[in-house]
Amino acid sequence: MEPVVILQDGVRGDGDALRWAAAHARLVGTNVEVHRPRDDFRAQLVVVGYRGPRTSALGLGDHVLPLLTTTGCDTVVVRSAPAAVDAAHHHITALVSGGPGDGRVRRHAADFARRRGAALRVLHAAPRPLVRCGFEADHSHVLARASATLNGFPHHAVLIHAQPHEAIARCTDTDLVVVGSGDSHESGTVTKAALHHAPCPVLVVHQPVLGAHHGRVVVPAPRRPVRAQG
């Protein structure tokens, strides 16, 4: 079994990420490996720490956003929220957008809930439009489809009339928010909102990449501005 890999660069957030990674590795029966940015390694899950509001990319660090957008490996971004890091809330939240990645989001969230003995919440956020004709039916269908594909797994479906970032900020009683990797416009909006506003760790679930070497991760170098010559 591939290891759980924590990506460290020796700054704020690494301690919480290491604690989260170690607890998850025990649950799934695998090892933890520590790697540096730009390493080439194999992993079933990559764990990185939130860097705080004063770092680049709203606390995600130079290497985190490139990692999330280029790798096919599921990634957890761990914020410094002690109760959530220690799984004290006993809730897992799957944030669905109605996009093509929702199925994997639901399955991963249900797997985490099962392993941890936690309750599963399936959440869909949509602001009320100016013209409400068909609004409830359209968005309730997203949750109905989620319930149908969970095959009887116990869960609570919630439709919140709010922007995704507003709904995510309210998830103060959850240990983990699970989102898709942002392959469509809908899921991309939800993913960015979760990474920047969730008060707990966030699992970003990727779609399988055809032809990719399973489990192999190459962390890309961050983009740097190029100074004009002359």
PDB file of C-alpha atoms in Angstrom:
ATOM      1  CA  MET A   1       0.000   0.000   0.000  1.00  0.00           C
ATOM      2  CA  GLU A   2       1.285   3.453  -0.895  1.00  0.00           C
ATOM      3  CA  PRO A   3       2.150   5.694   2.081  1.00  0.00           C
ATOM      4  CA  VAL A   4       0.508   8.844   3.340  1.00  0.00           C
ATOM      5  CA  VAL A   5       2.973  11.612   2.482  1.00  0.00           C
ATOM      6  CA  ILE A   6       3.272  14.864   4.374  1.00  0.00           C
ATOM      7  CA  LEU A   7       4.839  17.672   2.390  1.00  0.00           C
ATOM      8  CA  GLN A   8       6.924  19.848   4.713  1.00  0.00           C
ATOM      9  CA  ASP A   9       8.923  23.014   4.260  1.00  0.00           C
ATOM     10  CA  GLY A  10       9.536  23.779   7.915  1.00  0.00           C
ATOM     11  CA  VAL A  11       7.042  26.585   8.368  1.00  0.00           C
ATOM     12  CA  ARG A  12       3.836  27.181  10.289  1.00  0.00           C
ATOM     13  CA  GLY A  13       1.218  24.452   9.954  1.00  0.00           C
ATOM     14  CA  ASP A  14       3.518  21.461   9.525  1.00  0.00           C
ATOM     15  CA  GLY A  15       2.957  20.133  13.073  1.00  0.00           C
ATOM     16  CA  ASP A  16      -0.812  19.919  12.670  1.00  0.00           C
ATOM     17  CA  ALA A  17      -0.411  18.338   9.243  1.00  0.00           C
ATOM     18  CA  LEU A  18       1.939  15.687  10.619  1.00  0.00           C
ATOM     19  CA  ARG A  19      -0.468  14.872  13.462  1.00  0.00           C
ATOM     20  CA  TRP A  20      -3.386  14.554  11.040  1.00  0.00           C
ATOM     21  CA  ALA A  21      -1.368  12.409   8.627  1.00  0.00           C
ATOM     22  CA  ALA A  22      -0.205  10.047  11.382  1.00  0.00           C
ATOM     23  CA  ALA A  23      -3.753   9.512  12.657  1.00  0.00           C
ATOM     24  CA  HIS A  24      -5.064   8.821   9.150  1.00  0.00           C
ATOM     25  CA  ALA A  25      -2.222   6.411   8.373  1.00  0.00           C
ATOM     26  CA  ARG A  26      -3.106   4.395  11.483  1.00  0.00           C
ATOM     27  CA  LEU A  27      -6.732   4.186  10.331  1.00  0.00           C
ATOM     28  CA  VAL A  28      -5.876   2.855   6.876  1.00  0.00           C
ATOM     29  CA  GLY A  29      -2.939   0.691   7.978  1.00  0.00           C
ATOM     30  CA  THR A  30      -0.078   2.343   6.121  1.00  0.00           C
ATOM     31  CA  ASN A  31       3.053   4.377   6.832  1.00  0.00           C
ATOM     32  CA  VAL A  32       3.793   8.091   6.873  1.00  0.00           C
ATOM     33  CA  GLU A  33       6.626   9.530   4.804  1.00  0.00           C
ATOM     34  CA  VAL A  34       7.913  13.103   4.980  1.00  0.00           C
ATOM     35  CA  HIS A  35       9.025  14.803   1.766  1.00  0.00           C
ATOM     36  CA  ARG A  36      10.169  18.255   0.772  1.00  0.00           C
ATOM     37  CA  PRO A  37       8.647  20.414  -1.963  1.00  0.00           C
ATOM     38  CA  ARG A  38       9.851  19.456  -5.475  1.00  0.00           C
ATOM     39  CA  ASP A  39      10.498  15.839  -4.434  1.00  0.00           C
ATOM     40  CA  ASP A  40       9.411  12.960  -6.671  1.00  0.00           C
ATOM     41  CA  PHE A  41       7.537  10.322  -4.630  1.00  0.00           C
ATOM     42  CA  ARG A  42       4.646   7.859  -4.552  1.00  0.00           C
ATOM     43  CA  ALA A  43       1.620   8.356  -2.297  1.00  0.00           C
ATOM     44  CA  GLN A  44      -1.995   7.379  -1.765  1.00  0.00           C
ATOM     45  CA  LEU A  45      -2.628  10.751  -0.099  1.00  0.00           C
ATOM     46  CA  VAL A  46      -0.613  13.970   0.211  1.00  0.00           C
ATOM     47  CA  VAL A  47      -1.016  16.113   3.345  1.00  0.00           C
ATOM     48  CA  VAL A  48       0.100  19.747   3.544  1.00  0.00           C
ATOM     49  CA  GLY A  49      -0.269  22.387   6.236  1.00  0.00           C
ATOM     50  CA  TYR A  50      -2.126  25.676   5.919  1.00  0.00           C
ATOM     51  CA  ARG A  51       0.411  28.480   6.110  1.00  0.00           C
ATOM     52  CA  GLY A  52      -1.534  31.270   7.738  1.00  0.00           C
ATOM     53  CA  PRO A  53      -3.155  34.417   6.330  1.00  0.00           C
ATOM     54  CA  ARG A  54       0.107  36.307   5.745  1.00  0.00           C
ATOM     55  CA  THR A  55       1.629  33.824   3.321  1.00  0.00           C
ATOM     56  CA  SER A  56       1.092  33.684  -0.431  1.00  0.00           C
ATOM     57  CA  ALA A  57      -2.110  32.421  -2.048  1.00  0.00           C
ATOM     58  CA  LEU A  58      -4.206  33.174   1.064  1.00  0.00           C
ATOM     59  CA  GLY A  59      -2.195  30.840   3.269  1.00  0.00           C
ATOM     60  CA  LEU A  60      -1.832  27.921   0.885  1.00  0.00           C
ATOM     61  CA  GLY A  61       1.876  28.377   0.212  1.00  0.00           C
ATOM     62  CA  ASP A  62       3.784  28.566  -3.061  1.00  0.00           C
ATOM     63  CA  HIS A  63       3.715  24.833  -3.785  1.00  0.00           C
ATOM     64  CA  VAL A  64       0.195  23.916  -2.653  1.00  0.00           C
ATOM     65  CA  LEU A  65      -1.922  25.396  -5.442  1.00  0.00           C
ATOM     66  CA  PRO A  66       0.323  23.968  -8.200  1.00  0.00           C
ATOM     67  CA  LEU A  67       0.116  20.594  -6.441  1.00  0.00           C
ATOM     68  CA  LEU A  68      -3.683  20.688  -6.318  1.00  0.00           C
ATOM     69  CA  THR A  69      -4.030  21.603  -9.976  1.00  0.00           C
ATOM     70  CA  THR A  70      -1.436  19.314 -11.560  1.00  0.00           C
ATOM     71  CA  THR A  71      -1.314  16.057  -9.602  1.00  0.00           C
ATOM     72  CA  GLY A  72      -3.794  13.193  -9.743  1.00  0.00           C
ATOM     73  CA  CYS A  73      -3.247  12.370  -6.066  1.00  0.00           C
ATOM     74  CA  ASP A  74      -5.847  13.241  -3.436  1.00  0.00           C
ATOM     75  CA  THR A  75      -4.598  16.030  -1.165  1.00  0.00           C
ATOM     76  CA  VAL A  76      -5.507  17.228   2.331  1.00  0.00           C
ATOM     77  CA  VAL A  77      -4.839  20.829   3.379  1.00  0.00           C
ATOM     78  CA  VAL A  78      -4.720  20.964   7.194  1.00  0.00           C
ATOM     79  CA  ARG A  79      -5.630  24.158   8.999  1.00  0.00           C
ATOM     80  CA  SER A  80      -4.621  24.735  12.612  1.00  0.00           C
ATOM     81  CA  ALA A  81      -7.985  23.855  14.164  1.00  0.00           C
ATOM     82  CA  PRO A  82      -7.145  21.529  17.093  1.00  0.00           C
ATOM     83  CA  ALA A  83     -10.605  20.007  17.598  1.00  0.00           C
ATOM     84  CA  ALA A  84     -10.999  19.244  13.892  1.00  0.00           C
ATOM     85  CA  VAL A  85      -7.429  17.964  13.511  1.00  0.00           C
ATOM     86  CA  ASP A  86      -8.079  15.575  16.410  1.00  0.00           C
ATOM     87  CA  ALA A  87     -11.451  14.493  14.901  1.00  0.00           C
ATOM     88  CA  ALA A  88     -13.334  15.663  17.988  1.00  0.00           C
ATOM     89  CA  HIS A  89     -16.504  16.761  16.170  1.00  0.00           C
ATOM     90  CA  HIS A  90     -17.328  13.308  14.743  1.00  0.00           C
ATOM     91  CA  HIS A  91     -18.710  14.853  11.535  1.00  0.00           C
ATOM     92  CA  ILE A  92     -17.524  14.622   7.917  1.00  0.00           C
ATOM     93  CA  THR A  93     -18.973  17.046   5.349  1.00  0.00           C
ATOM     94  CA  ALA A  94     -19.131  16.279   1.611  1.00  0.00           C
ATOM     95  CA  LEU A  95     -19.577  19.475  -0.376  1.00  0.00           C
ATOM     96  CA  VAL A  96     -21.308  18.694  -3.681  1.00  0.00           C
ATOM     97  CA  SER A  97     -21.664  21.095  -6.588  1.00  0.00           C
ATOM     98  CA  GLY A  98     -23.718  19.175  -9.135  1.00  0.00           C
ATOM     99  CA  GLY A  99     -20.554  18.658 -11.182  1.00  0.00           C
ATOM    100  CA  PRO A 100     -19.061  15.426 -12.595  1.00  0.00           C
ATOM    101  CA  GLY A 101     -16.763  14.893  -9.615  1.00  0.00           C
ATOM    102  CA  ASP A 102     -19.552  14.614  -7.033  1.00  0.00           C
ATOM    103  CA  GLY A 103     -19.588  10.810  -7.085  1.00  0.00           C
ATOM    104  CA  ARG A 104     -15.977  10.498  -5.943  1.00  0.00           C
ATOM    105  CA  VAL A 105     -16.504  13.223  -3.348  1.00  0.00           C
ATOM    106  CA  ARG A 106     -19.423  11.307  -1.829  1.00  0.00           C
ATOM    107  CA  ARG A 107     -17.592   7.965  -1.846  1.00  0.00           C
ATOM    108  CA  HIS A 108     -14.475   9.386  -0.211  1.00  0.00           C
ATOM    109  CA  ALA A 109     -16.503  11.244   2.412  1.00  0.00           C
ATOM    110  CA  ALA A 110     -18.495   8.105   3.227  1.00  0.00           C
ATOM    111  CA  ASP A 111     -15.271   6.100   3.532  1.00  0.00           C
ATOM    112  CA  PHE A 112     -13.800   8.630   5.968  1.00  0.00           C
ATOM    113  CA  ALA A 113     -17.035   8.661   7.991  1.00  0.00           C
ATOM    114  CA  ARG A 114     -17.095   4.858   8.143  1.00  0.00           C
ATOM    115  CA  ARG A 115     -13.462   4.555   9.238  1.00  0.00           C
ATOM    116  CA  ARG A 116     -13.822   7.239  11.901  1.00  0.00           C
ATOM    117  CA  GLY A 117     -17.277   6.274  13.124  1.00  0.00           C
ATOM    118  CA  ALA A 118     -18.434   9.789  12.250  1.00  0.00           C
ATOM    119  CA  ALA A 119     -21.715  11.186  10.947  1.00  0.00           C
ATOM    120  CA  LEU A 120     -21.827  12.139   7.256  1.00  0.00           C
ATOM    121  CA  ARG A 121     -23.324  15.407   6.055  1.00  0.00           C
ATOM    122  CA  VAL A 122     -23.864  16.018   2.315  1.00  0.00           C
ATOM    123  CA  LEU A 123     -24.006  19.770   1.753  1.00  0.00           C
ATOM    124  CA  HIS A 124     -24.992  21.755  -1.336  1.00  0.00           C
ATOM    125  CA  ALA A 125     -24.824  25.552  -1.304  1.00  0.00           C
ATOM    126  CA  ALA A 126     -26.712  27.783  -3.733  1.00  0.00           C
ATOM    127  CA  PRO A 127     -27.710  31.440  -3.315  1.00  0.00           C
ATOM    128  CA  ARG A 128     -31.328  32.330  -3.987  1.00  0.00           C
ATOM    129  CA  PRO A 129     -31.726  33.782  -7.505  1.00  0.00           C
ATOM    130  CA  LEU A 130     -33.766  36.879  -8.315  1.00  0.00           C
ATOM    131  CA  VAL A 131     -36.133  34.659 -10.304  1.00  0.00           C
ATOM    132  CA  ARG A 132     -36.914  31.550  -8.251  1.00  0.00           C
ATOM    133  CA  CYS A 133     -38.867  29.492 -10.785  1.00  0.00           C
ATOM    134  CA  GLY A 134     -37.620  25.903 -10.494  1.00  0.00           C
ATOM    135  CA  PHE A 135     -34.824  26.837  -8.071  1.00  0.00           C
ATOM    136  CA  GLU A 136     -35.700  24.424  -5.263  1.00  0.00           C
ATOM    137  CA  ALA A 137     -36.302  21.525  -7.631  1.00  0.00           C
ATOM    138  CA  ASP A 138     -33.024  22.056  -9.494  1.00  0.00           C
ATOM    139  CA  HIS A 139     -30.850  22.178  -6.403  1.00  0.00           C
ATOM    140  CA  SER A 140     -32.750  19.551  -4.436  1.00  0.00           C
ATOM    141  CA  HIS A 141     -32.020  17.216  -7.357  1.00  0.00           C
ATOM    142  CA  VAL A 142     -28.292  17.521  -6.606  1.00  0.00           C
ATOM    143  CA  LEU A 143     -28.864  16.212  -3.082  1.00  0.00           C
ATOM    144  CA  ALA A 144     -31.353  13.565  -4.220  1.00  0.00           C
ATOM    145  CA  ARG A 145     -28.784  12.187  -6.643  1.00  0.00           C
ATOM    146  CA  ALA A 146     -26.198  12.157  -3.859  1.00  0.00           C
ATOM    147  CA  SER A 147     -28.521  10.209  -1.566  1.00  0.00           C
ATOM    148  CA  ALA A 148     -29.318   7.678  -4.292  1.00  0.00           C
ATOM    149  CA  THR A 149     -25.650   6.923  -4.959  1.00  0.00           C
ATOM    150  CA  LEU A 150     -24.682   6.453  -1.304  1.00  0.00           C
ATOM    151  CA  ASN A 151     -26.426   3.058  -1.346  1.00  0.00           C
ATOM    152  CA  GLY A 152     -28.120   3.441   2.009  1.00  0.00           C
ATOM    153  CA  PHE A 153     -25.084   4.812   3.875  1.00  0.00           C
ATOM    154  CA  PRO A 154     -26.460   6.918   6.774  1.00  0.00           C
ATOM    155  CA  HIS A 155     -26.173  10.627   6.046  1.00  0.00           C
ATOM    156  CA  HIS A 156     -27.903  13.980   6.397  1.00  0.00           C
ATOM    157  CA  ALA A 157     -28.501  16.020   3.214  1.00  0.00           C
ATOM    158  CA  VAL A 158     -28.518  19.815   3.589  1.00  0.00           C
ATOM    159  CA  LEU A 159     -29.331  22.558   1.058  1.00  0.00           C
ATOM    160  CA  ILE A 160     -28.066  25.964   2.213  1.00  0.00           C
ATOM    161  CA  HIS A 161     -29.238  29.150   0.505  1.00  0.00           C
ATOM    162  CA  ALA A 162     -25.854  30.876   0.470  1.00  0.00           C
ATOM    163  CA  GLN A 163     -22.695  31.298  -1.540  1.00  0.00           C
ATOM    164  CA  PRO A 164     -20.301  28.318  -1.223  1.00  0.00           C
ATOM    165  CA  HIS A 165     -17.797  30.272   0.874  1.00  0.00           C
ATOM    166  CA  GLU A 166     -20.550  31.356   3.276  1.00  0.00           C
ATOM    167  CA  ALA A 167     -21.799  27.796   3.692  1.00  0.00           C
ATOM    168  CA  ILE A 168     -18.292  26.435   4.223  1.00  0.00           C
ATOM    169  CA  ALA A 169     -17.470  29.029   6.863  1.00  0.00           C
ATOM    170  CA  ARG A 170     -20.421  27.702   8.891  1.00  0.00           C
ATOM    171  CA  CYS A 171     -18.979  24.172   9.039  1.00  0.00           C
ATOM    172  CA  THR A 172     -17.522  24.749  12.486  1.00  0.00           C
ATOM    173  CA  ASP A 173     -18.721  21.360  13.754  1.00  0.00           C
ATOM    174  CA  THR A 174     -16.983  19.212  11.136  1.00  0.00           C
ATOM    175  CA  ASP A 175     -13.614  17.452  11.199  1.00  0.00           C
ATOM    176  CA  LEU A 176     -13.124  17.325   7.434  1.00  0.00           C
ATOM    177  CA  VAL A 177     -14.649  18.976   4.366  1.00  0.00           C
ATOM    178  CA  VAL A 178     -14.420  16.863   1.198  1.00  0.00           C
ATOM    179  CA  VAL A 179     -14.516  18.594  -2.209  1.00  0.00           C
ATOM    180  CA  GLY A 180     -13.719  17.824  -5.840  1.00  0.00           C
ATOM    181  CA  SER A 181     -10.572  19.004  -7.583  1.00  0.00           C
ATOM    182  CA  GLY A 182     -12.265  21.773  -9.549  1.00  0.00           C
ATOM    183  CA  ASP A 183     -12.412  20.132 -12.986  1.00  0.00           C
ATOM    184  CA  SER A 184     -15.606  22.001 -13.896  1.00  0.00           C
ATOM    185  CA  HIS A 185     -16.718  25.585 -13.314  1.00  0.00           C
ATOM    186  CA  GLU A 186     -19.143  24.548 -10.554  1.00  0.00           C
ATOM    187  CA  SER A 187     -16.693  22.356  -8.660  1.00  0.00           C
ATOM    188  CA  GLY A 188     -13.869  24.861  -9.194  1.00  0.00           C
ATOM    189  CA  THR A 189     -15.820  27.538  -7.356  1.00  0.00           C
ATOM    190  CA  VAL A 190     -16.578  25.163  -4.494  1.00  0.00           C
ATOM    191  CA  THR A 191     -12.980  23.932  -4.237  1.00  0.00           C
ATOM    192  CA  LYS A 192     -11.508  27.421  -4.003  1.00  0.00           C
ATOM    193  CA  ALA A 193     -14.113  28.433  -1.436  1.00  0.00           C
ATOM    194  CA  ALA A 194     -13.295  25.411   0.729  1.00  0.00           C
ATOM    195  CA  LEU A 195      -9.535  25.933   0.586  1.00  0.00           C
ATOM    196  CA  HIS A 196      -9.784  29.580   1.600  1.00  0.00           C
ATOM    197  CA  HIS A 197     -12.698  29.524   4.075  1.00  0.00           C
ATOM    198  CA  ALA A 198     -13.075  26.089   5.708  1.00  0.00           C
ATOM    199  CA  PRO A 199     -12.510  26.126   9.495  1.00  0.00           C
ATOM    200  CA  CYS A 200     -11.079  22.585   9.342  1.00  0.00           C
ATOM    201  CA  PRO A 201      -8.925  20.294   7.156  1.00  0.00           C
ATOM    202  CA  VAL A 202     -10.023  19.994   3.507  1.00  0.00           C
ATOM    203  CA  LEU A 203      -9.698  16.855   1.366  1.00  0.00           C
ATOM    204  CA  VAL A 204      -9.447  17.589  -2.370  1.00  0.00           C
ATOM    205  CA  VAL A 205     -10.496  14.494  -4.338  1.00  0.00           C
ATOM    206  CA  HIS A 206      -9.061  14.120  -7.832  1.00  0.00           C
ATOM    207  CA  GLN A 207     -10.491  12.335 -10.826  1.00  0.00           C
ATOM    208  CA  PRO A 208      -8.286   9.450 -12.052  1.00  0.00           C
ATOM    209  CA  VAL A 209      -5.896  10.518 -14.793  1.00  0.00           C
ATOM    210  CA  LEU A 210      -5.854   8.078 -17.710  1.00  0.00           C
ATOM    211  CA  GLY A 211      -2.363   6.841 -18.472  1.00  0.00           C
ATOM    212  CA  ALA A 212      -0.890   8.324 -15.289  1.00  0.00           C
ATOM    213  CA  HIS A 213       1.456   6.283 -13.115  1.00  0.00           C
ATOM    214  CA  HIS A 214      -0.792   5.553 -10.125  1.00  0.00           C
ATOM    215  CA  GLY A 215       0.434   7.046  -6.880  1.00  0.00           C
ATOM    216  CA  ARG A 216       3.392   8.923  -8.370  1.00  0.00           C
ATOM    217  CA  VAL A 217       3.552  12.593  -7.452  1.00  0.00           C
ATOM    218  CA  VAL A 218       5.891  15.259  -8.711  1.00  0.00           C
ATOM    219  CA  VAL A 219       5.466  18.529  -6.838  1.00  0.00           C
ATOM    220  CA  PRO A 220       5.819  21.354  -9.356  1.00  0.00           C
ATOM    221  CA  ALA A 221       7.934  24.403  -8.666  1.00  0.00           C
ATOM    222  CA  PRO A 222       5.941  27.544  -7.850  1.00  0.00           C
ATOM    223  CA  ARG A 223       5.597  30.112 -10.566  1.00  0.00           C
ATOM    224  CA  ARG A 224       7.806  33.155 -10.118  1.00  0.00           C
ATOM    225  CA  PRO A 225       7.491  36.553 -11.795  1.00  0.00           C
ATOM    226  CA  VAL A 226      10.064  37.205 -14.499  1.00  0.00           C
ATOM    227  CA  ARG A 227      11.814  40.550 -14.357  1.00  0.00           C
ATOM    228  CA  ALA A 228      12.052  42.526 -17.551  1.00  0.00           C
ATOM    229  CA  GLN A 229      15.551  42.968 -18.919  1.00  0.00           C
ATOM    230  CA  GLY A 230      17.068  46.296 -19.755  1.00  0.00           C
TER     231      GLY A 230
END
